[in-house]
Amino acid sequence: MQGDGWLRLCAAALFITGTTGTVCSTRVESLDLGCLLRWDCPHASPNATYTVQTKTQGDPWQDVPWCVWISSRSCDVSQVFSDFELYNMVRVGVHRDPGSTVWTKPCKFDYSDFTFSPPSVSVSLKEQQLLVRVQFPCASNRRCSVERCCPITQLIHPWTTVTVHNRLNRSEQQSRTVWSQEPVSYVEFSGLSPGQNYCAVANFSFPTFAMAASPLSEPRCVETLSEPGEGRS
């Protein structure tokens, strides 16, 4: 779950209450609904161990079972969260001794923090209608599958916007926005000029908060059929 696509969402130097002079920095990184917590406690003992807890709005704090009394400085909590319209929190506890744990200030994980990979598109013609196929990225959150691609549409139902433009005349363009609930969305466009080259791009956004949106896909282009007899003298 590491990579250049991850975005640092919550990063701050946080004093651990009750530990004089000890500072921990924590941050949450996310891409495609994944959630990775990282932390650094430079003044903690080299042999220090840590426990990570998560909390969803209205629920108590709970241990992340695979991140209890660990020595590493990161924990993938992607599988914990399932409702992305609620506020989700994550924190790390430093074990000073078997009977004492000091908790950092929680980091939030919600819609305002999401980043997404772009979708991919393909285009095809049926007579003078252009059909755009939008394929969504696999979710980093693996709650719905651990062995195959789990499209983000199995976890959220995003708004998907497809724009088609004339490659030689950018002022000629059409856009449509659809609510996507399947792994693939299909959007049709008509009213295209014959014998022209049209390109399609798409992106999607979190269903209730458009600020959490993916980048545009790579464009895919196709040439419409010429009218019969066109170009003849």
mmCIF file of C-alpha atoms in Angstrom:
data_model
loop_
_atom_site.group_PDB
_atom_site.id
_atom_site.type_symbol
_atom_site.label_atom_id
_atom_site.label_comp_id
_atom_site.label_asym_id
_atom_site.label_seq_id
_atom_site.Cartn_x
_atom_site.Cartn_y
_atom_site.Cartn_z
ATOM 1 C CA MET A 1 0.000 0.000 0.000
ATOM 2 C CA GLN A 2 2.970 2.259 -0.367
ATOM 3 C CA GLY A 3 3.647 4.308 -3.457
ATOM 4 C CA ASP A 4 3.957 7.717 -5.030
ATOM 5 C CA GLY A 5 0.176 7.986 -5.363
ATOM 6 C CA TRP A 6 -0.415 8.129 -1.641
ATOM 7 C CA LEU A 7 -1.174 11.571 -0.271
ATOM 8 C CA ARG A 8 -0.190 12.691 3.210
ATOM 9 C CA LEU A 9 -3.403 13.759 4.918
ATOM 10 C CA CYS A 10 -2.692 14.338 8.575
ATOM 11 C CA ALA A 11 0.786 15.276 9.666
ATOM 12 C CA ALA A 12 1.702 17.105 12.854
ATOM 13 C CA ALA A 13 4.129 16.957 15.731
ATOM 14 C CA LEU A 14 2.029 15.746 18.618
ATOM 15 C CA PHE A 15 3.084 15.687 22.244
ATOM 16 C CA ILE A 16 2.107 12.486 23.970
ATOM 17 C CA THR A 17 0.331 13.495 27.138
ATOM 18 C CA GLY A 18 2.201 12.407 30.207
ATOM 19 C CA THR A 19 5.528 11.741 28.491
ATOM 20 C CA THR A 20 7.783 14.735 29.069
ATOM 21 C CA GLY A 21 9.881 15.580 26.045
ATOM 22 C CA THR A 22 8.474 12.798 23.869
ATOM 23 C CA VAL A 23 7.010 13.852 20.539
ATOM 24 C CA CYS A 24 5.336 11.656 17.943
ATOM 25 C CA SER A 25 4.396 12.716 14.430
ATOM 26 C CA THR A 26 1.536 10.807 12.875
ATOM 27 C CA ARG A 27 0.046 10.910 9.426
ATOM 28 C CA VAL A 28 -2.624 9.133 7.427
ATOM 29 C CA GLU A 29 -2.067 8.322 3.770
ATOM 30 C CA SER A 30 -4.856 7.325 1.425
ATOM 31 C CA LEU A 31 -5.452 6.312 -2.156
ATOM 32 C CA ASP A 32 -8.581 4.665 -3.594
ATOM 33 C CA LEU A 33 -10.242 4.269 -0.168
ATOM 34 C CA GLY A 34 -7.197 2.700 1.462
ATOM 35 C CA CYS A 35 -5.965 3.993 4.806
ATOM 36 C CA LEU A 36 -2.370 3.683 6.000
ATOM 37 C CA LEU A 37 -1.266 5.143 9.319
ATOM 38 C CA ARG A 38 2.425 6.020 9.772
ATOM 39 C CA TRP A 39 4.115 7.456 12.829
ATOM 40 C CA ASP A 40 7.506 8.496 14.070
ATOM 41 C CA CYS A 41 8.463 8.817 17.743
ATOM 42 C CA PRO A 42 12.145 9.829 17.568
ATOM 43 C CA HIS A 43 12.613 9.986 21.347
ATOM 44 C CA ALA A 44 10.891 6.699 22.104
ATOM 45 C CA SER A 45 12.933 3.658 23.099
ATOM 46 C CA PRO A 46 14.328 1.670 20.142
ATOM 47 C CA ASN A 47 12.488 -1.324 21.593
ATOM 48 C CA ALA A 48 9.174 0.528 21.972
ATOM 49 C CA THR A 49 5.998 -1.239 20.884
ATOM 50 C CA TYR A 50 2.780 0.275 19.624
ATOM 51 C CA THR A 51 -0.938 -0.440 19.297
ATOM 52 C CA VAL A 52 -3.265 1.152 16.762
ATOM 53 C CA GLN A 53 -6.930 1.855 17.406
ATOM 54 C CA THR A 54 -9.744 3.056 15.148
ATOM 55 C CA LYS A 55 -13.086 4.647 15.842
ATOM 56 C CA THR A 56 -16.095 5.228 13.616
ATOM 57 C CA GLN A 57 -18.566 7.981 14.473
ATOM 58 C CA GLY A 58 -20.827 6.773 17.293
ATOM 59 C CA ASP A 59 -18.674 3.746 18.183
ATOM 60 C CA PRO A 60 -15.987 3.235 20.869
ATOM 61 C CA TRP A 61 -12.282 2.954 20.170
ATOM 62 C CA GLN A 62 -11.243 -0.540 19.081
ATOM 63 C CA ASP A 63 -7.866 -2.221 18.632
ATOM 64 C CA VAL A 64 -6.796 -3.101 15.103
ATOM 65 C CA PRO A 65 -6.148 -6.833 15.677
ATOM 66 C CA TRP A 66 -3.067 -7.047 13.403
ATOM 67 C CA CYS A 67 -1.497 -3.906 14.895
ATOM 68 C CA VAL A 68 -1.390 -4.680 18.637
ATOM 69 C CA TRP A 69 1.948 -4.504 20.451
ATOM 70 C CA ILE A 70 3.862 -4.154 17.189
ATOM 71 C CA SER A 71 7.362 -2.739 16.710
ATOM 72 C CA SER A 72 6.842 -1.352 13.187
ATOM 73 C CA ARG A 73 5.956 2.299 12.566
ATOM 74 C CA SER A 74 3.022 1.802 10.210
ATOM 75 C CA CYS A 75 -0.314 0.011 10.126
ATOM 76 C CA ASP A 76 -2.655 -0.625 7.218
ATOM 77 C CA VAL A 77 -6.164 -0.083 8.582
ATOM 78 C CA SER A 78 -7.966 -0.159 5.223
ATOM 79 C CA GLN A 79 -10.051 -3.212 6.070
ATOM 80 C CA VAL A 80 -11.451 -1.592 9.218
ATOM 81 C CA PHE A 81 -13.489 1.163 7.568
ATOM 82 C CA SER A 82 -16.610 0.573 5.506
ATOM 83 C CA ASP A 83 -18.885 3.627 5.888
ATOM 84 C CA PHE A 84 -17.100 6.544 4.264
ATOM 85 C CA GLU A 85 -19.835 9.100 4.904
ATOM 86 C CA LEU A 86 -19.210 8.921 8.655
ATOM 87 C CA TYR A 87 -16.238 10.342 10.498
ATOM 88 C CA ASN A 88 -13.525 7.755 11.043
ATOM 89 C CA MET A 89 -10.583 8.243 13.391
ATOM 90 C CA VAL A 90 -7.297 6.438 13.949
ATOM 91 C CA ARG A 91 -4.644 6.778 16.670
ATOM 92 C CA VAL A 92 -1.495 5.054 17.898
ATOM 93 C CA GLY A 93 -0.608 4.137 21.456
ATOM 94 C CA VAL A 94 2.953 3.968 22.755
ATOM 95 C CA HIS A 95 3.547 1.267 25.367
ATOM 96 C CA ARG A 96 5.884 2.657 28.000
ATOM 97 C CA ASP A 97 5.536 -0.518 30.064
ATOM 98 C CA PRO A 98 3.063 -3.441 30.214
ATOM 99 C CA GLY A 99 0.618 -1.418 32.267
ATOM 100 C CA SER A 100 0.915 2.004 30.643
ATOM 101 C CA THR A 101 -0.107 3.137 27.156
ATOM 102 C CA VAL A 102 0.002 6.751 25.999
ATOM 103 C CA TRP A 103 -2.175 7.692 23.027
ATOM 104 C CA THR A 104 -1.439 10.285 20.353
ATOM 105 C CA LYS A 105 -4.022 12.780 19.241
ATOM 106 C CA PRO A 106 -6.344 11.039 16.719
ATOM 107 C CA CYS A 107 -6.107 11.599 12.984
ATOM 108 C CA LYS A 108 -9.345 11.760 11.035
ATOM 109 C CA PHE A 109 -10.080 9.738 7.917
ATOM 110 C CA ASP A 110 -13.059 11.058 5.940
ATOM 111 C CA TYR A 111 -14.231 12.210 2.519
ATOM 112 C CA SER A 112 -12.168 15.407 2.586
ATOM 113 C CA ASP A 113 -8.998 13.316 2.679
ATOM 114 C CA PHE A 114 -9.666 10.936 -0.192
ATOM 115 C CA THR A 115 -7.539 10.782 -3.313
ATOM 116 C CA PHE A 116 -8.334 8.568 -6.270
ATOM 117 C CA SER A 117 -6.594 7.107 -9.279
ATOM 118 C CA PRO A 118 -8.085 8.133 -12.633
ATOM 119 C CA PRO A 119 -10.533 5.797 -14.336
ATOM 120 C CA SER A 120 -9.787 4.319 -17.748
ATOM 121 C CA VAL A 121 -12.010 4.794 -20.782
ATOM 122 C CA SER A 122 -12.546 3.105 -24.115
ATOM 123 C CA VAL A 123 -14.716 4.300 -26.993
ATOM 124 C CA SER A 124 -16.667 2.633 -29.789
ATOM 125 C CA LEU A 125 -19.046 3.724 -32.542
ATOM 126 C CA LYS A 126 -22.469 2.350 -33.380
ATOM 127 C CA GLU A 127 -23.625 4.177 -36.484
ATOM 128 C CA GLN A 128 -23.245 7.821 -35.421
ATOM 129 C CA GLN A 129 -23.539 7.190 -31.700
ATOM 130 C CA LEU A 130 -20.434 7.176 -29.520
ATOM 131 C CA LEU A 131 -20.367 4.750 -26.607
ATOM 132 C CA VAL A 132 -17.883 5.512 -23.819
ATOM 133 C CA ARG A 133 -16.979 2.712 -21.411
ATOM 134 C CA VAL A 134 -15.613 3.857 -18.034
ATOM 135 C CA GLN A 135 -13.643 1.371 -15.929
ATOM 136 C CA PHE A 136 -13.033 2.302 -12.270
ATOM 137 C CA PRO A 137 -9.794 1.687 -10.364
ATOM 138 C CA CYS A 138 -9.420 -1.145 -7.883
ATOM 139 C CA ALA A 139 -9.990 -0.110 -4.283
ATOM 140 C CA SER A 140 -7.039 -0.288 -1.909
ATOM 141 C CA ASN A 141 -9.619 -1.095 0.747
ATOM 142 C CA ARG A 142 -10.062 -4.868 0.464
ATOM 143 C CA ARG A 143 -13.208 -5.426 2.520
ATOM 144 C CA CYS A 144 -15.087 -6.791 -0.476
ATOM 145 C CA SER A 145 -12.306 -8.983 -1.885
ATOM 146 C CA VAL A 146 -8.785 -9.986 -0.936
ATOM 147 C CA GLU A 147 -7.858 -11.936 -4.067
ATOM 148 C CA ARG A 148 -9.150 -9.928 -7.027
ATOM 149 C CA CYS A 149 -9.711 -6.368 -8.149
ATOM 150 C CA CYS A 150 -12.409 -4.733 -6.068
ATOM 151 C CA PRO A 151 -13.645 -1.673 -8.033
ATOM 152 C CA ILE A 152 -14.339 1.329 -5.842
ATOM 153 C CA THR A 153 -17.986 1.154 -6.941
ATOM 154 C CA GLN A 154 -18.391 -1.839 -4.632
ATOM 155 C CA LEU A 155 -17.665 0.494 -1.702
ATOM 156 C CA ILE A 156 -19.066 3.823 -2.888
ATOM 157 C CA HIS A 157 -21.373 4.905 -5.744
ATOM 158 C CA PRO A 158 -19.583 7.848 -7.345
ATOM 159 C CA TRP A 159 -20.756 10.503 -9.750
ATOM 160 C CA THR A 160 -19.017 9.981 -13.081
ATOM 161 C CA THR A 161 -18.601 12.771 -15.626
ATOM 162 C CA VAL A 162 -17.723 11.977 -19.228
ATOM 163 C CA THR A 163 -16.800 14.707 -21.702
ATOM 164 C CA VAL A 164 -16.525 14.226 -25.464
ATOM 165 C CA HIS A 165 -14.961 16.891 -27.671
ATOM 166 C CA ASN A 166 -14.085 17.350 -31.323
ATOM 167 C CA ARG A 167 -10.327 16.999 -31.573
ATOM 168 C CA LEU A 168 -10.025 19.777 -34.165
ATOM 169 C CA ASN A 169 -12.755 22.028 -32.753
ATOM 170 C CA ARG A 170 -12.631 22.143 -28.951
ATOM 171 C CA SER A 171 -15.734 24.344 -28.792
ATOM 172 C CA GLU A 172 -17.772 21.341 -29.930
ATOM 173 C CA GLN A 173 -18.126 19.207 -26.839
ATOM 174 C CA GLN A 174 -20.706 17.398 -24.731
ATOM 175 C CA SER A 175 -20.647 16.317 -21.088
ATOM 176 C CA ARG A 176 -22.819 13.879 -19.180
ATOM 177 C CA THR A 177 -22.791 12.966 -15.485
ATOM 178 C CA VAL A 178 -24.160 9.630 -14.296
ATOM 179 C CA TRP A 179 -24.455 7.897 -10.941
ATOM 180 C CA SER A 180 -22.289 4.784 -11.126
ATOM 181 C CA GLN A 181 -23.193 1.662 -9.182
ATOM 182 C CA GLU A 182 -21.522 -1.022 -11.304
ATOM 183 C CA PRO A 183 -17.832 -1.833 -11.901
ATOM 184 C CA VAL A 184 -18.181 -0.320 -15.384
ATOM 185 C CA SER A 185 -20.311 2.616 -16.570
ATOM 186 C CA TYR A 186 -21.492 3.177 -20.141
ATOM 187 C CA VAL A 187 -22.369 6.635 -21.433
ATOM 188 C CA GLU A 188 -23.761 7.321 -24.931
ATOM 189 C CA PHE A 189 -23.380 10.461 -27.024
ATOM 190 C CA SER A 190 -25.206 11.388 -30.207
ATOM 191 C CA GLY A 191 -25.397 14.405 -32.499
ATOM 192 C CA LEU A 192 -21.787 14.062 -33.625
ATOM 193 C CA SER A 193 -20.597 15.431 -36.947
ATOM 194 C CA PRO A 194 -19.621 12.872 -39.595
ATOM 195 C CA GLY A 195 -15.998 12.465 -40.611
ATOM 196 C CA GLN A 196 -14.637 14.049 -37.415
ATOM 197 C CA ASN A 197 -12.280 12.817 -34.724
ATOM 198 C CA TYR A 198 -13.776 12.827 -31.216
ATOM 199 C CA CYS A 199 -11.993 12.216 -27.913
ATOM 200 C CA ALA A 200 -13.479 11.201 -24.559
ATOM 201 C CA VAL A 201 -12.213 11.722 -21.015
ATOM 202 C CA ALA A 202 -13.815 10.868 -17.674
ATOM 203 C CA ASN A 203 -13.412 11.367 -13.968
ATOM 204 C CA PHE A 204 -15.473 10.543 -10.896
ATOM 205 C CA SER A 205 -16.132 12.019 -7.473
ATOM 206 C CA PHE A 206 -17.293 10.887 -4.048
ATOM 207 C CA PRO A 207 -21.116 10.610 -4.192
ATOM 208 C CA THR A 208 -22.004 13.382 -1.744
ATOM 209 C CA PHE A 209 -18.846 15.519 -1.730
ATOM 210 C CA ALA A 210 -17.609 16.544 -5.173
ATOM 211 C CA MET A 211 -14.378 17.948 -3.716
ATOM 212 C CA ALA A 212 -13.084 14.374 -3.459
ATOM 213 C CA ALA A 213 -12.565 13.701 -7.153
ATOM 214 C CA SER A 214 -10.245 11.687 -9.344
ATOM 215 C CA PRO A 215 -7.983 13.139 -12.030
ATOM 216 C CA LEU A 216 -9.141 12.907 -15.627
ATOM 217 C CA SER A 217 -8.575 9.682 -17.496
ATOM 218 C CA GLU A 218 -6.269 9.478 -20.468
ATOM 219 C CA PRO A 219 -8.229 10.529 -23.578
ATOM 220 C CA ARG A 220 -9.436 7.930 -26.046
ATOM 221 C CA CYS A 221 -10.362 8.992 -29.577
ATOM 222 C CA VAL A 222 -12.325 7.656 -32.542
ATOM 223 C CA GLU A 223 -13.275 9.000 -35.981
ATOM 224 C CA THR A 224 -16.936 9.146 -36.945
ATOM 225 C CA LEU A 225 -18.044 7.788 -40.325
ATOM 226 C CA SER A 226 -18.192 10.141 -43.285
ATOM 227 C CA GLU A 227 -21.479 10.774 -45.040
ATOM 228 C CA PRO A 228 -22.006 8.611 -48.148
ATOM 229 C CA GLY A 229 -20.499 10.345 -51.157
ATOM 230 C CA GLU A 230 -18.575 12.858 -49.046
ATOM 231 C CA GLY A 231 -15.324 13.896 -50.592
ATOM 232 C CA ARG A 232 -16.343 12.866 -54.129
ATOM 233 C CA SER A 233 -16.251 15.380 -56.962
#
